mmCIF file of C-alpha atoms in Angstrom:
data_model
loop_
_atom_site.group_PDB
_atom_site.id
_atom_site.type_symbol
_atom_site.label_atom_id
_atom_site.label_comp_id
_atom_site.label_asym_id
_atom_site.label_seq_id
_atom_site.Cartn_x
_atom_site.Cartn_y
_atom_site.Cartn_z
ATOM 1 C CA MET K 1 -0.057 -0.009 -0.049
ATOM 2 C CA THR K 2 1.335 3.404 -0.658
ATOM 3 C CA ARG K 3 1.660 5.487 2.414
ATOM 4 C CA ARG K 4 0.468 9.205 2.160
ATOM 5 C CA PHE K 5 2.108 12.164 3.849
ATOM 6 C CA ASP K 6 1.993 16.097 4.119
ATOM 7 C CA SER K 7 4.560 17.816 2.457
ATOM 8 C CA ARG K 8 6.507 20.651 3.988
ATOM 9 C CA ARG K 9 4.594 23.221 2.099
ATOM 10 C CA THR K 10 1.361 23.968 -0.259
ATOM 11 C CA ALA K 11 2.114 24.777 -3.681
ATOM 12 C CA ALA K 12 1.213 28.584 -3.032
ATOM 13 C CA GLU K 13 3.360 29.003 0.139
ATOM 14 C CA PRO K 14 6.827 30.298 -0.013
ATOM 15 C CA PRO K 15 9.736 27.819 0.617
ATOM 16 C CA VAL K 16 11.204 27.492 4.126
ATOM 17 C CA ALA K 17 14.157 29.577 4.926
ATOM 18 C CA THR K 18 17.232 27.423 4.611
ATOM 19 C CA ALA K 19 20.235 27.835 6.856
ATOM 20 C CA VAL K 20 23.929 27.834 5.509
ATOM 21 C CA ILE K 21 25.877 24.786 6.613
ATOM 22 C CA ASP K 22 29.686 25.248 7.588
ATOM 23 C CA ASP K 23 31.245 22.965 5.043
ATOM 24 C CA ALA K 24 33.884 22.016 7.942
ATOM 25 C CA THR K 25 31.005 20.070 9.873
ATOM 26 C CA LEU K 26 30.280 17.848 6.871
ATOM 27 C CA SER K 27 31.856 14.542 6.198
ATOM 28 C CA MET K 28 33.467 14.075 2.677
ATOM 29 C CA ALA K 29 30.185 12.040 1.929
ATOM 30 C CA GLN K 30 27.720 14.620 2.871
ATOM 31 C CA ARG K 31 29.703 17.364 0.799
ATOM 32 C CA LEU K 32 29.281 15.042 -2.116
ATOM 33 C CA LEU K 33 25.999 14.397 -1.714
ATOM 34 C CA LEU K 34 24.939 18.004 -1.462
ATOM 35 C CA THR K 35 27.256 19.304 -4.367
ATOM 36 C CA THR K 36 27.441 16.880 -6.941
ATOM 37 C CA ASP K 37 25.349 17.034 -10.134
ATOM 38 C CA ALA K 38 24.938 13.425 -10.412
ATOM 39 C CA THR K 39 21.491 11.936 -9.480
ATOM 40 C CA VAL K 40 20.903 11.194 -5.917
ATOM 41 C CA VAL K 41 19.440 7.740 -6.849
ATOM 42 C CA ARG K 42 22.304 6.646 -8.341
ATOM 43 C CA LEU K 43 24.544 8.032 -5.546
ATOM 44 C CA LEU K 44 22.458 6.262 -2.821
ATOM 45 C CA GLU K 45 22.589 3.101 -4.738
ATOM 46 C CA ALA K 46 26.399 3.474 -4.956
ATOM 47 C CA CYS K 47 26.597 4.064 -1.135
ATOM 48 C CA PHE K 48 24.284 1.603 0.385
ATOM 49 C CA GLY K 49 24.470 -1.086 -2.165
ATOM 50 C CA GLU K 50 20.705 -1.262 -2.906
ATOM 51 C CA ARG K 51 18.343 -0.405 -5.571
ATOM 52 C CA ILE K 52 16.226 2.929 -4.472
ATOM 53 C CA CYS K 53 12.482 3.060 -5.344
ATOM 54 C CA THR K 54 9.748 5.507 -4.248
ATOM 55 C CA ALA K 55 7.308 5.286 -1.699
ATOM 56 C CA GLY K 56 4.664 7.537 -0.274
ATOM 57 C CA LEU K 57 4.146 9.006 -3.615
ATOM 58 C CA GLU K 58 1.785 12.068 -3.914
ATOM 59 C CA GLN K 59 1.415 14.303 -7.388
ATOM 60 C CA ALA K 60 -0.853 16.303 -8.779
ATOM 61 C CA SER K 61 -1.260 18.652 -11.965
ATOM 62 C CA THR K 62 -1.567 22.189 -11.189
ATOM 63 C CA PRO K 63 -1.311 25.450 -12.775
ATOM 64 C CA PRO K 64 1.805 27.655 -12.180
ATOM 65 C CA GLN K 65 2.351 29.541 -8.932
ATOM 66 C CA PRO K 66 4.503 32.521 -8.003
ATOM 67 C CA THR K 67 7.161 30.041 -6.394
ATOM 68 C CA ASP K 68 7.927 28.503 -9.861
ATOM 69 C CA ALA K 69 10.028 31.525 -10.741
ATOM 70 C CA GLU K 70 13.326 29.288 -11.296
ATOM 71 C CA LEU K 71 11.326 27.040 -13.901
ATOM 72 C CA GLU K 72 11.311 30.109 -16.180
ATOM 73 C CA LEU K 73 7.854 29.529 -17.139
ATOM 74 C CA GLU K 74 6.083 30.767 -20.525
ATOM 75 C CA GLY K 75 2.329 30.839 -20.605
ATOM 76 C CA SER K 76 0.100 28.778 -19.113
ATOM 77 C CA GLU K 77 2.328 25.504 -18.904
ATOM 78 C CA THR K 78 1.201 22.724 -16.728
ATOM 79 C CA ILE K 79 3.251 21.842 -13.546
ATOM 80 C CA LEU K 80 3.538 18.338 -12.078
ATOM 81 C CA ARG K 81 3.987 18.633 -8.355
ATOM 82 C CA ARG K 82 5.393 15.360 -7.242
ATOM 83 C CA LYS K 83 6.449 14.555 -3.412
ATOM 84 C CA THR K 84 8.098 11.323 -2.307
ATOM 85 C CA LEU K 85 10.368 9.443 -0.105
ATOM 86 C CA LEU K 86 13.416 7.678 -1.605
ATOM 87 C CA GLN K 87 13.436 4.250 -0.097
ATOM 88 C CA GLY K 88 15.765 1.070 -0.134
ATOM 89 C CA ILE K 89 14.001 -1.792 -1.650
ATOM 90 C CA ARG K 90 15.936 -4.328 0.412
ATOM 91 C CA THR K 91 15.686 -2.593 3.535
ATOM 92 C CA GLY K 92 12.610 -0.414 3.493
ATOM 93 C CA ARG K 93 14.973 2.353 4.993
ATOM 94 C CA ASN K 94 13.781 6.246 4.087
ATOM 95 C CA TYR K 95 17.025 7.630 2.671
ATOM 96 C CA ALA K 96 15.591 11.247 1.456
ATOM 97 C CA TYR K 97 12.436 12.996 0.960
ATOM 98 C CA ALA K 98 12.044 14.871 -2.385
ATOM 99 C CA GLU K 99 9.847 17.485 -3.663
ATOM 100 C CA ALA K 100 9.728 18.204 -7.561
ATOM 101 C CA GLU K 101 7.945 20.609 -9.928
ATOM 102 C CA VAL K 102 8.018 19.346 -13.368
ATOM 103 C CA VAL K 103 7.342 21.160 -16.567
ATOM 104 C CA LEU K 104 5.150 18.624 -18.455
ATOM 105 C CA ASP K 105 4.845 20.609 -21.670
ATOM 106 C CA ARG K 106 8.696 20.360 -21.888
ATOM 107 C CA LEU K 107 8.841 16.522 -21.888
ATOM 108 C CA GLU K 108 8.343 13.989 -24.102
ATOM 109 C CA PRO K 109 5.146 12.072 -24.359
ATOM 110 C CA SER K 110 6.727 9.044 -23.175
ATOM 111 C CA LEU K 111 8.433 10.573 -20.083
ATOM 112 C CA GLN K 112 5.095 12.482 -19.284
ATOM 113 C CA GLU K 113 3.238 9.199 -19.269
ATOM 114 C CA ALA K 114 5.724 7.517 -17.124
ATOM 115 C CA LEU K 115 5.940 9.966 -14.579
ATOM 116 C CA VAL K 116 2.294 10.327 -14.149
ATOM 117 C CA SER K 117 1.557 6.603 -14.103
ATOM 118 C CA THR K 118 4.425 5.150 -12.385
ATOM 119 C CA SER K 119 6.240 5.329 -9.049
ATOM 120 C CA GLU K 120 9.683 4.977 -10.540
ATOM 121 C CA PRO K 121 12.171 7.460 -9.240
ATOM 122 C CA ILE K 122 12.838 10.746 -11.703
ATOM 123 C CA GLY K 123 16.429 9.566 -11.873
ATOM 124 C CA HIS K 124 15.608 6.091 -13.226
ATOM 125 C CA LEU K 125 12.974 7.740 -15.688
ATOM 126 C CA LEU K 126 15.421 10.312 -16.955
ATOM 127 C CA VAL K 127 18.114 7.425 -17.716
ATOM 128 C CA ALA K 128 15.697 5.022 -19.184
ATOM 129 C CA GLY K 129 14.723 7.649 -21.625
ATOM 130 C CA ARG K 130 18.224 8.981 -22.372
ATOM 131 C CA VAL K 131 17.303 12.268 -21.730
ATOM 132 C CA GLU K 132 20.409 14.471 -22.261
ATOM 133 C CA THR K 133 20.233 16.898 -18.994
ATOM 134 C CA PHE K 134 22.573 18.820 -16.825
ATOM 135 C CA ARG K 135 21.658 20.109 -13.204
ATOM 136 C CA GLU K 136 22.233 23.469 -11.973
ATOM 137 C CA LEU K 137 22.843 23.564 -8.203
ATOM 138 C CA LEU K 138 20.884 26.613 -6.852
ATOM 139 C CA GLN K 139 21.126 26.123 -3.079
ATOM 140 C CA THR K 140 22.229 23.835 -0.216
ATOM 141 C CA GLY K 141 22.100 23.999 3.453
ATOM 142 C CA GLY K 142 19.977 22.571 6.355
ATOM 143 C CA THR K 143 16.487 23.007 7.870
ATOM 144 C CA PRO K 144 14.581 21.638 10.996
ATOM 145 C CA ALA K 145 12.945 18.655 10.118
ATOM 146 C CA ASP K 146 9.525 19.487 11.509
ATOM 147 C CA SER K 147 6.964 17.198 10.467
ATOM 148 C CA ARG K 148 9.424 15.381 8.040
ATOM 149 C CA GLY K 149 10.924 14.081 11.167
ATOM 150 C CA ASP K 150 8.329 11.389 11.364
ATOM 151 C CA LEU K 151 9.617 9.947 8.107
ATOM 152 C CA PHE K 152 12.898 9.242 9.477
ATOM 153 C CA GLY K 153 12.388 8.641 12.998
ATOM 154 C CA ILE K 154 14.089 11.895 14.300
ATOM 155 C CA ARG K 155 12.853 14.666 16.318
ATOM 156 C CA SER K 156 11.324 17.772 14.755
ATOM 157 C CA SER K 157 13.944 19.637 16.083
ATOM 158 C CA ASP K 158 16.797 18.166 14.245
ATOM 159 C CA MET K 159 18.312 19.188 11.116
ATOM 160 C CA LEU K 160 17.957 17.792 7.711
ATOM 161 C CA LEU K 161 20.699 18.543 5.136
ATOM 162 C CA SER K 162 19.052 20.027 1.723
ATOM 163 C CA ARG K 163 19.831 20.876 -2.081
ATOM 164 C CA THR K 164 17.828 22.321 -4.550
ATOM 165 C CA TYR K 165 18.644 22.276 -8.055
ATOM 166 C CA ARG K 166 17.191 22.530 -11.602
ATOM 167 C CA ILE K 167 17.310 19.871 -14.333
ATOM 168 C CA ILE K 168 17.905 21.457 -17.724
ATOM 169 C CA ALA K 169 17.277 19.849 -21.279
ATOM 170 C CA HIS K 170 17.296 21.793 -24.502
ATOM 171 C CA GLY K 171 18.241 24.814 -22.898
ATOM 172 C CA ARG K 172 15.216 25.124 -20.849
ATOM 173 C CA PRO K 173 14.498 24.132 -17.036
ATOM 174 C CA ILE K 174 12.372 21.168 -17.077
ATOM 175 C CA MET K 175 12.209 20.340 -13.272
ATOM 176 C CA LEU K 176 13.181 22.178 -9.737
ATOM 177 C CA ILE K 177 13.951 19.523 -7.272
ATOM 178 C CA THR K 178 14.445 20.072 -3.618
ATOM 179 C CA GLU K 179 16.002 16.947 -1.624
ATOM 180 C CA TYR K 180 16.215 16.263 2.158
ATOM 181 C CA PHE K 181 18.290 14.083 4.052
ATOM 182 C CA PRO K 182 18.757 13.150 7.797
ATOM 183 C CA SER K 183 22.495 13.496 9.060
ATOM 184 C CA PHE K 184 22.213 9.711 10.045
ATOM 185 C CA VAL K 185 22.067 8.551 6.151
ATOM 186 C CA LEU K 186 25.852 9.760 5.860
ATOM 187 C CA PRO K 187 27.074 10.849 9.292
ATOM 188 C CA ALA K 188 29.709 13.287 9.796
ATOM 189 C CA ARG K 189 31.159 11.130 12.659
ATOM 190 C CA PRO K 190 32.031 7.333 12.497
ATOM 191 C CA ILE K 191 29.345 5.394 13.446
ATOM 192 C CA ASP K 192 31.190 2.597 15.163
ATOM 193 C CA SER K 193 34.675 2.131 17.079
ATOM 194 C CA GLY K 194 36.387 0.161 14.442
ATOM 195 C CA THR K 195 35.928 2.993 12.003
ATOM 196 C CA ALA K 196 36.966 5.467 14.430
ATOM 197 C CA GLN K 197 39.995 3.465 15.297
ATOM 198 C CA ALA K 198 40.988 3.212 11.736
ATOM 199 C CA GLU K 199 40.690 7.055 11.337
ATOM 200 C CA ASN K 200 43.074 7.594 14.222
ATOM 201 C CA GLY K 201 45.555 4.942 13.085
ATOM 202 C CA SER K 202 44.730 2.901 15.842
#
């Protein structure tokens, strides 16, 4: 059964302020996750050795909103708003929460159909469709988990790392995506004594 959950904001509300993160507090893996232009699905699969799927998918097609400025919309283009968890198929662990605004009119019909009719991660769909894209990183930082904490079993006051970027194809933005990661996914400190001893040369 697909789990339903509330997003952090409605389409008409402004985005939540994002705090700047001190790079010195981040591990190498966290910096890579926040700043690389690779798909987050591929990164998570490489890091954790399991296929990533979506869970708790919510999506709806809506008219443009004032918060869609980064998509450089023209006229009355249709926006697909997609909210989902990225979850390990084998472990059932939630690795990330993502919100995406997709300009459906700028996609090939086959990709439009796949986005609307399947729960496959966007990264998998772009690869399967051989869509030539590049990602433009707009913002990285951190924000309190608030109600999203329940998705990861953490407190509402705990921080989530986040990144926002545009996916561009044929010279125009086709998607605006914000991804949130709990710090335990890629911890800044060693998570066991063996790792700690290895780093200390013990």
